[in-house]
XYZ file of N, CA and C in Angstrom:
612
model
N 128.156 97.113 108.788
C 126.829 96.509 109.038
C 125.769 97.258 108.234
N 124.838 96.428 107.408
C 123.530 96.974 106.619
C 123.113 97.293 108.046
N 122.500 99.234 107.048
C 121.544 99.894 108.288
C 120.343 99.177 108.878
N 119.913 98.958 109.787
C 118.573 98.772 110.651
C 117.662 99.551 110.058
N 116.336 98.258 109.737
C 115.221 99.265 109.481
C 114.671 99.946 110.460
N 114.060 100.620 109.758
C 113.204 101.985 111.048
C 112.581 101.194 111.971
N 112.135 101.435 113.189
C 110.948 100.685 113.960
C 109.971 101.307 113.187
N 109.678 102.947 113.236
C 108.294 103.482 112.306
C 107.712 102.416 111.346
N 108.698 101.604 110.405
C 108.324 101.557 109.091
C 107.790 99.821 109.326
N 107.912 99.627 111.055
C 107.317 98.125 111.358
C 106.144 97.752 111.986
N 105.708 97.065 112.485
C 104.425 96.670 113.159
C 105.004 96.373 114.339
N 103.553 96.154 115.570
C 104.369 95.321 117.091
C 102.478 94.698 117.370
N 102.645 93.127 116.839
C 101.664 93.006 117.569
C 101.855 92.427 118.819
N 100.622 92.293 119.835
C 100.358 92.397 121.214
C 99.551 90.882 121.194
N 99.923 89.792 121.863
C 98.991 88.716 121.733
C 97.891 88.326 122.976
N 96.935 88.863 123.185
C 96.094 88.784 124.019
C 94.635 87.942 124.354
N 95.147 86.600 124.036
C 94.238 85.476 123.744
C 94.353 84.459 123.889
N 95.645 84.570 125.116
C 95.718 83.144 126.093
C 94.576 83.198 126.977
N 94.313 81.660 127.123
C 92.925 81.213 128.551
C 93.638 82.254 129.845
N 95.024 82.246 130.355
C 95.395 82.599 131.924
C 94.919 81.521 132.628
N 94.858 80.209 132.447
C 94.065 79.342 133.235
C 95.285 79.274 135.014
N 96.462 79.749 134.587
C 97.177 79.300 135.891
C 96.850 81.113 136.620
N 96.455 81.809 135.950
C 95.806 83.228 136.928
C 94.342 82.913 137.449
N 93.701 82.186 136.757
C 92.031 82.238 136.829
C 91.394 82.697 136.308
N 91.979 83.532 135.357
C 91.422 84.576 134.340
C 91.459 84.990 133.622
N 91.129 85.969 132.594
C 91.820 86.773 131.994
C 92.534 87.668 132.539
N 93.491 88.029 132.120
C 94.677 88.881 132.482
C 95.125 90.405 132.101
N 94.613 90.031 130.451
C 94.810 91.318 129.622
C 93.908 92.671 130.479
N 93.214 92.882 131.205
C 92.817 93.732 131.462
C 92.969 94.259 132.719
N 93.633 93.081 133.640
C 93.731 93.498 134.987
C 94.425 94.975 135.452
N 94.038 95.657 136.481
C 94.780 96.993 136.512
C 96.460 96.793 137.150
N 96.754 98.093 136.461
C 98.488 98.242 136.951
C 98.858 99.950 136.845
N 99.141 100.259 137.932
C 99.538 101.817 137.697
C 97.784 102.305 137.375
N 98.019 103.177 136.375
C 96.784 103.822 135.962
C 96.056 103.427 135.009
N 96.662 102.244 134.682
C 96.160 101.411 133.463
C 95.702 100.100 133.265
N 95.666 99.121 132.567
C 96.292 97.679 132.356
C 96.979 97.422 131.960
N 97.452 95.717 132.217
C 98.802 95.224 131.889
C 98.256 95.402 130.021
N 97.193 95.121 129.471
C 97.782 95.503 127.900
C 97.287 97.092 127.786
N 96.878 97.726 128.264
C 97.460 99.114 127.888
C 98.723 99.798 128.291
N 99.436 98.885 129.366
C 100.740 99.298 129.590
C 101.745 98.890 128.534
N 101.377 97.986 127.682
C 101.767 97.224 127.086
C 102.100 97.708 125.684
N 100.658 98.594 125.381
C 100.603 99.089 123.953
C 101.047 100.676 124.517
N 100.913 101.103 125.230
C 101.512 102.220 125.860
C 103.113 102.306 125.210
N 103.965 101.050 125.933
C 105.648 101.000 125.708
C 105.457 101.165 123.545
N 104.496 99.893 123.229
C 105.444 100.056 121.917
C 104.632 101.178 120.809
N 103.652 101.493 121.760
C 102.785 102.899 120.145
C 103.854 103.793 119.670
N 104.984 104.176 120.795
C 105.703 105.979 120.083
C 106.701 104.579 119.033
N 107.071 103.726 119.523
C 108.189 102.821 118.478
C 107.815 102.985 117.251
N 106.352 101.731 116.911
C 106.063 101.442 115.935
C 105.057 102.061 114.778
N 105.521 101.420 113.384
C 104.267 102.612 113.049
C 102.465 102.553 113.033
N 102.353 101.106 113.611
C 100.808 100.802 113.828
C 101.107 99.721 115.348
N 99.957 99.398 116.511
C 100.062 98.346 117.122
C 98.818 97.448 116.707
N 98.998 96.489 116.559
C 97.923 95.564 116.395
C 97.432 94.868 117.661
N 96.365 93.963 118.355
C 96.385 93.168 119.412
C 95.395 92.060 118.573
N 95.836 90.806 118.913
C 94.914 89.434 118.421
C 94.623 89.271 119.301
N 92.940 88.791 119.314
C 92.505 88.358 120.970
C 91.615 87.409 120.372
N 90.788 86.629 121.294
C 90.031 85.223 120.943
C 88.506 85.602 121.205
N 88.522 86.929 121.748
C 87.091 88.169 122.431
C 87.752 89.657 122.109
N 87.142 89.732 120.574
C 87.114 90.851 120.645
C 86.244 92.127 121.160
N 85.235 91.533 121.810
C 84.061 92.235 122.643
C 84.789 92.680 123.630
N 85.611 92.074 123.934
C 86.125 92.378 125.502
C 87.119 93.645 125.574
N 87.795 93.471 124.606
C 89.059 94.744 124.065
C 88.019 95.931 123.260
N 86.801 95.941 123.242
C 86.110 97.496 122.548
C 86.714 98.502 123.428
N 87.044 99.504 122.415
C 87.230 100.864 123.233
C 88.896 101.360 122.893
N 89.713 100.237 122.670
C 91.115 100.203 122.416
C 91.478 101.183 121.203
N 92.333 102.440 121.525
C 92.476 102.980 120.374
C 93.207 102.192 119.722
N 93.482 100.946 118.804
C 94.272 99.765 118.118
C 93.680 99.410 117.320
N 94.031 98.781 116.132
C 93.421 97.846 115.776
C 93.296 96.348 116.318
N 92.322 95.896 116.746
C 91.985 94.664 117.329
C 91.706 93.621 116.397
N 92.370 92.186 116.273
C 92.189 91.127 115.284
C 91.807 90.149 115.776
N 90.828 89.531 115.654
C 90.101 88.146 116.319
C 91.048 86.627 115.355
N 91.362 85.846 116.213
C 91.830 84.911 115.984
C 91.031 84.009 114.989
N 91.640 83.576 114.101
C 90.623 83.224 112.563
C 90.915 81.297 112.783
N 91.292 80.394 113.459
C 91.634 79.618 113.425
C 91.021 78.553 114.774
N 90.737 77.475 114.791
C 90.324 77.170 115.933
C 91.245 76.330 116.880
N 92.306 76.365 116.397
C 93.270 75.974 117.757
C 93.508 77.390 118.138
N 94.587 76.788 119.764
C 94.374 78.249 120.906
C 96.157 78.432 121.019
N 96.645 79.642 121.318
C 98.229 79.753 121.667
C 98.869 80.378 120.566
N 99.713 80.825 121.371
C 100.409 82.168 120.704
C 100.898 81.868 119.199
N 100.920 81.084 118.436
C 101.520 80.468 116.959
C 100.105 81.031 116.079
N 99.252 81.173 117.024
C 98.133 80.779 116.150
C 97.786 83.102 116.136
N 97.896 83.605 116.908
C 98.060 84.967 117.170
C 99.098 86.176 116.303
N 100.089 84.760 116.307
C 101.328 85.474 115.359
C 101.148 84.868 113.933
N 100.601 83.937 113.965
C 100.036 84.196 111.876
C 98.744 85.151 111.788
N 97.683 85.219 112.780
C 96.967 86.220 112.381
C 97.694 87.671 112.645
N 98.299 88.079 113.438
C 98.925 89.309 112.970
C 100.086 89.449 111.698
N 101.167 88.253 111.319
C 101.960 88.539 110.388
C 100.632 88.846 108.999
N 99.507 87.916 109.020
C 98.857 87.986 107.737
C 98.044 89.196 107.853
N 97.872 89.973 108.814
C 97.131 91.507 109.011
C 98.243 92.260 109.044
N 99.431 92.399 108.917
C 100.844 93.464 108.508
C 101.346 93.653 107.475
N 101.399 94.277 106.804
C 102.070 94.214 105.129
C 103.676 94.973 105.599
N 103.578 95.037 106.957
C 105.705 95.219 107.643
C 106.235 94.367 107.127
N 107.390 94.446 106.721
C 108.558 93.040 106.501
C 108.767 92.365 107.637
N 108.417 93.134 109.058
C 108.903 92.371 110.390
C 108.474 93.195 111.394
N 107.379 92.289 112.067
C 106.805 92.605 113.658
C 106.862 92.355 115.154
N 107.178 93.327 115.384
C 107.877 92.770 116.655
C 106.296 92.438 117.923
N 106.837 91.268 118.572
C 105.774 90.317 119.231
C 106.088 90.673 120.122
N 104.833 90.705 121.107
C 104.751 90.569 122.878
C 103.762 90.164 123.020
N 103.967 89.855 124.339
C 102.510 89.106 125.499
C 101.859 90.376 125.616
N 100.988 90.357 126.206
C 99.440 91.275 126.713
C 99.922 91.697 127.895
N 100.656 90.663 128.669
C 101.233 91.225 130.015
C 102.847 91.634 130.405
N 103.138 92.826 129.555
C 104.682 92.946 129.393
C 104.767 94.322 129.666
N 104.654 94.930 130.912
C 104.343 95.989 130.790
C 105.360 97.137 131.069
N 106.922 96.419 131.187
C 107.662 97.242 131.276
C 108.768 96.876 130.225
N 108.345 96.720 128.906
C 109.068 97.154 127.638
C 109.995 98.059 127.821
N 110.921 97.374 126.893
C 111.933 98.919 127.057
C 112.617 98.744 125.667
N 112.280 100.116 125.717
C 112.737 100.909 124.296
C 113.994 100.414 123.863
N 114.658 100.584 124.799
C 116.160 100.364 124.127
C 116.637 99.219 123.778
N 116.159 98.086 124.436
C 116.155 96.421 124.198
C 116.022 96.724 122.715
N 114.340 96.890 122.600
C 113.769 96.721 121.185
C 114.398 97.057 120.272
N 115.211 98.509 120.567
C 116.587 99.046 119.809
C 117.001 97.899 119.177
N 117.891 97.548 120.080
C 118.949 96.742 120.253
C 118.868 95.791 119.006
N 117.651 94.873 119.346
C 117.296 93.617 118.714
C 117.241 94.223 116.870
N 116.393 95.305 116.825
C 116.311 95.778 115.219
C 117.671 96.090 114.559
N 118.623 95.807 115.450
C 120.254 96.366 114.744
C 120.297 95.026 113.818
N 120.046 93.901 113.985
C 119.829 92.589 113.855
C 119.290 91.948 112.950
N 118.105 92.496 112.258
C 116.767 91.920 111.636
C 117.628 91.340 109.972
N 118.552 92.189 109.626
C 119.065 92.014 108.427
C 119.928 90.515 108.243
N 119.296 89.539 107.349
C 119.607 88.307 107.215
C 119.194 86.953 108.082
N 118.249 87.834 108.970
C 117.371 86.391 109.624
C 116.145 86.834 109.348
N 115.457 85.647 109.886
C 113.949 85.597 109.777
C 113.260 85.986 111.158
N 114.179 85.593 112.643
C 113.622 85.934 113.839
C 114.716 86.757 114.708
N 114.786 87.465 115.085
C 115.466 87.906 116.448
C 114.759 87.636 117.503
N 115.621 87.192 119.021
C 114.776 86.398 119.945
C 115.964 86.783 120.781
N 115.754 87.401 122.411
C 116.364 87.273 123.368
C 116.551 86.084 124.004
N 117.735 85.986 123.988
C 118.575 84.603 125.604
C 118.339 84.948 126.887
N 117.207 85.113 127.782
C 117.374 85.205 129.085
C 118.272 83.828 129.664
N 119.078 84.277 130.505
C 120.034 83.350 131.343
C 119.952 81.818 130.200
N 119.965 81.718 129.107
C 119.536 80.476 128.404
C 118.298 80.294 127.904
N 117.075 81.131 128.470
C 116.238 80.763 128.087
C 115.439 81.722 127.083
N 114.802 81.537 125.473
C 114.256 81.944 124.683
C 113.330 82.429 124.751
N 113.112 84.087 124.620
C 111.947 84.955 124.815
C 111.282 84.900 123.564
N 110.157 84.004 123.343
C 109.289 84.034 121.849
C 108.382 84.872 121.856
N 108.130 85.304 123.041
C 107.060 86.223 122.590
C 107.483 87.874 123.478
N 108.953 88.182 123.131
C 109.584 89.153 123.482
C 110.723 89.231 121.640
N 110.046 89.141 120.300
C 110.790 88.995 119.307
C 110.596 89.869 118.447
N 111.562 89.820 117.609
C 110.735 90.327 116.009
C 111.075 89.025 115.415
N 109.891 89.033 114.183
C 109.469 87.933 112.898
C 109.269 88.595 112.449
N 109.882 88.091 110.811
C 109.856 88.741 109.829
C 108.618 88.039 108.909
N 107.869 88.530 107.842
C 106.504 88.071 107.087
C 106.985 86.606 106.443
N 108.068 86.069 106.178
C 108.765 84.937 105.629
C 108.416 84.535 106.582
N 107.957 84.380 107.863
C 107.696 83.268 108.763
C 106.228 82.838 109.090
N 105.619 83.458 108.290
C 104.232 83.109 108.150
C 104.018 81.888 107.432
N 104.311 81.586 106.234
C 103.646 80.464 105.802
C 104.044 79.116 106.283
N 105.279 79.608 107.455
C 106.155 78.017 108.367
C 105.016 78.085 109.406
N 104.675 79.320 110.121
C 103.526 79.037 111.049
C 102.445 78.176 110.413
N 102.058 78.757 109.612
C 100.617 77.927 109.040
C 101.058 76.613 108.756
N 101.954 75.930 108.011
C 102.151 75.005 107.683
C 102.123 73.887 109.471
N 102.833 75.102 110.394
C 102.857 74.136 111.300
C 101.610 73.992 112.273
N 100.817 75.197 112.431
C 99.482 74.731 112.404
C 98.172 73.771 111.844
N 98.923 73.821 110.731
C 98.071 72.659 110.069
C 98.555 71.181 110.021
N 99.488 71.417 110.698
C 100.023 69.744 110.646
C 99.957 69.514 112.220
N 99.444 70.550 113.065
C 98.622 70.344 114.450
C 99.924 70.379 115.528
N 100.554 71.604 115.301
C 102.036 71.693 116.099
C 101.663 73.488 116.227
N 101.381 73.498 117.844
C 101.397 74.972 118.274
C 102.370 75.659 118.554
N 103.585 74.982 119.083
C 104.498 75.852 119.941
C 105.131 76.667 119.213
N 105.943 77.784 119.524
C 106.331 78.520 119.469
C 107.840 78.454 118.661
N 107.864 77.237 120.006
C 109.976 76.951 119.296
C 109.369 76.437 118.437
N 108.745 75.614 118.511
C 108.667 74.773 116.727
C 108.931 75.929 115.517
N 108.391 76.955 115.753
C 108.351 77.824 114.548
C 110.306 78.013 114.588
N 111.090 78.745 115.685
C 112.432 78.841 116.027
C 112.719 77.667 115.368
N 112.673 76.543 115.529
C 113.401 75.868 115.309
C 113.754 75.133 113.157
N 112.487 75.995 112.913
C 112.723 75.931 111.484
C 112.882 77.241 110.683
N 113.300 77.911 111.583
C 113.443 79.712 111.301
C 114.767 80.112 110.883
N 115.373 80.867 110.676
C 116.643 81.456 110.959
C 116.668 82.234 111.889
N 117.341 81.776 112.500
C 117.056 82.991 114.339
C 119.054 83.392 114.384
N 118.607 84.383 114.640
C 119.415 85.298 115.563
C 119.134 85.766 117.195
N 119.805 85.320 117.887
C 119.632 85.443 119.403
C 120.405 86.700 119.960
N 119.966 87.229 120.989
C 120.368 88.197 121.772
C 120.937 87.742 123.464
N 121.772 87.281 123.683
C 122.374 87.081 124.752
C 121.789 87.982 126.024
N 122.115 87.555 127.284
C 122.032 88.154 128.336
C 122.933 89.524 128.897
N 124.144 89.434 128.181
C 124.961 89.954 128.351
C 124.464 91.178 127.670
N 123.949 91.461 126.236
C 123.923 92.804 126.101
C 122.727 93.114 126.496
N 121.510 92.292 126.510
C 120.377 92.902 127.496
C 120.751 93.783 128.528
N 121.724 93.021 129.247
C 121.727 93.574 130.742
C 122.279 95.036 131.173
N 123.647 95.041 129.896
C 124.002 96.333 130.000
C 122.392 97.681 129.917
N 121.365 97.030 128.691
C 120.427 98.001 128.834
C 119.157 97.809 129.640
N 119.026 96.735 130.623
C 117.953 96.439 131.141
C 118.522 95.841 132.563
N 118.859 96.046 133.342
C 120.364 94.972 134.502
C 119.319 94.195 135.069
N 117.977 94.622 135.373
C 117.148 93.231 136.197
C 116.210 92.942 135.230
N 116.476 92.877 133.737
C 115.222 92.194 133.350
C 113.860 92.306 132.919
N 113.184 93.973 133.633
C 112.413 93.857 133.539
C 111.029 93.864 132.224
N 112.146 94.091 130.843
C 111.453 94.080 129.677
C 111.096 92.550 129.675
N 111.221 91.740 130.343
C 111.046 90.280 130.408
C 109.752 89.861 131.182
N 109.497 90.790 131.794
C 108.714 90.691 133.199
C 107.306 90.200 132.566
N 106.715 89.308 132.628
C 105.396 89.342 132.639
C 104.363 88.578 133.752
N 103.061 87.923 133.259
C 101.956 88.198 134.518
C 101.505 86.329 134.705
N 101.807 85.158 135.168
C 101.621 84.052 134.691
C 100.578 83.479 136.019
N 100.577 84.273 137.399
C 100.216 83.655 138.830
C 99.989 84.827 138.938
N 99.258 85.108 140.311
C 99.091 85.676 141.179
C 100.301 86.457 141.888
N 101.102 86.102 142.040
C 101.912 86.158 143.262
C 103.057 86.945 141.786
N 103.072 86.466 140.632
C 103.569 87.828 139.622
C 103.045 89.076 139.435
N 101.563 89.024 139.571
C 100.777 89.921 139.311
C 101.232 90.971 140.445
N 100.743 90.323 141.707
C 101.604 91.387 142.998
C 102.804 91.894 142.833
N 104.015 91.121 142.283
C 105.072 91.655 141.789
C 105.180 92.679 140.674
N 104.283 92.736 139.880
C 104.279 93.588 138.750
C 103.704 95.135 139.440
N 102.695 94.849 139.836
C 101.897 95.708 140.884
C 102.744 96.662 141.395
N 103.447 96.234 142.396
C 104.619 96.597 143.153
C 105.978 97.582 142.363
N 105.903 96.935 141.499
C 106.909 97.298 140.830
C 106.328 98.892 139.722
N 105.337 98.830 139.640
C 104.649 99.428 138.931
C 104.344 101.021 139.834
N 104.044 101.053 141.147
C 103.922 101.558 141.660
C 105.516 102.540 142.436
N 106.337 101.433 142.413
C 107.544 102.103 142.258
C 108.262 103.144 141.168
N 108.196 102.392 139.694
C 108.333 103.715 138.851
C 107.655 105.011 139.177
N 106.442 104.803 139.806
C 105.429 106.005 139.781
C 106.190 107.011 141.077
């Protein structure tokens, strides 16, 4: 197997510029442990990578962040539109993506997935079947499919997967390094948020 590039020698942006309309709010800042869900967030991937980026839609709101912070340059809303402004602010060959509310990353997943990067364009976890897009790495070749599919007025996410070269990560070897999941975990309701909470307070 061609060696794995370094994580050092990659980016990890943080996408923090969804509405939260099913929380009520914004989210990115709510507290957890001693922090927030996105400083818990940029917490897991700063020792990985060699810069973190965060795209947000208010960058007023994120002042203070030791990060670089990138305001969304485009006027549609959703994560497609977050991950071309960070691939086009990375000169990495490949950045690994998360939500704002992911706050128990784990190192060794992320491992895992970079054994991988050589000969695709995406690595993407299989939870139980289902596709973690914004638990990935993308490589800079997937930028000009985003834009193209932004401009032809197509946000989602799989859309980009589905004209990508993806490599998937099964459940099976997640689990050996993660057994419940929780690099998966993020903040969508209320009643997650308490769960994260909870859970948060337990590591401690």
């Amino acid at each position: 197997m061609t060696m794995p590039l370094a994580l050092q020698n990659l980016d990890a942006l943080v996408l923090a510029g969804g509405e939260s309309s099913r929380m009520g709010g914004p989210k990115a800042l709510l507290p957890v442990g001693n922090t927030t869900l996105l400083g818990a967030t940029i917490d897991r991937l700063r020792p990985l990578f060699r810069q973190v980026l965060v795209v947000t839609r208010d960058r007023d709101a994120l002042m203070g962040l030791d990060v670089e912070v990138l305001t969304d340059d485009r006027p549609e809303r959703g994560p497609l539109v977050g991950l071309a402004r960070g691939l086009a602010a990375s000169d990495a060959p490949w950045c690994f993506v998360a939500g704002c509310d992911m706050p128990f990353l784990n190192p060794a997943v992320i491992g895992l997935m970079a054994q991988y990067l050589e000969g695709y364009e995406v690595v993407v976890p299989s939870v139980n079947g289902r596709l973690q897009p914004l638990h990935a790495f993308y490589s800079h070749e997937c930028l000009p499919l985003a834009r193209d599919l932004l401009d032809s007025g197509k946000k989602s996410m799989h859309a980009l997967l589905d004209r990508c070269h993806v490599r998937t990560i099964g459940s099976e070897a997640l689990m050996a390094l993660d057994p419940e999941f929780l690099s998966f975990r993020d903040v969508d309701t209320q009643e997650a948020y308490r769960v994260v909470q909870n859970l948060a307070e337990r590591a401690r």
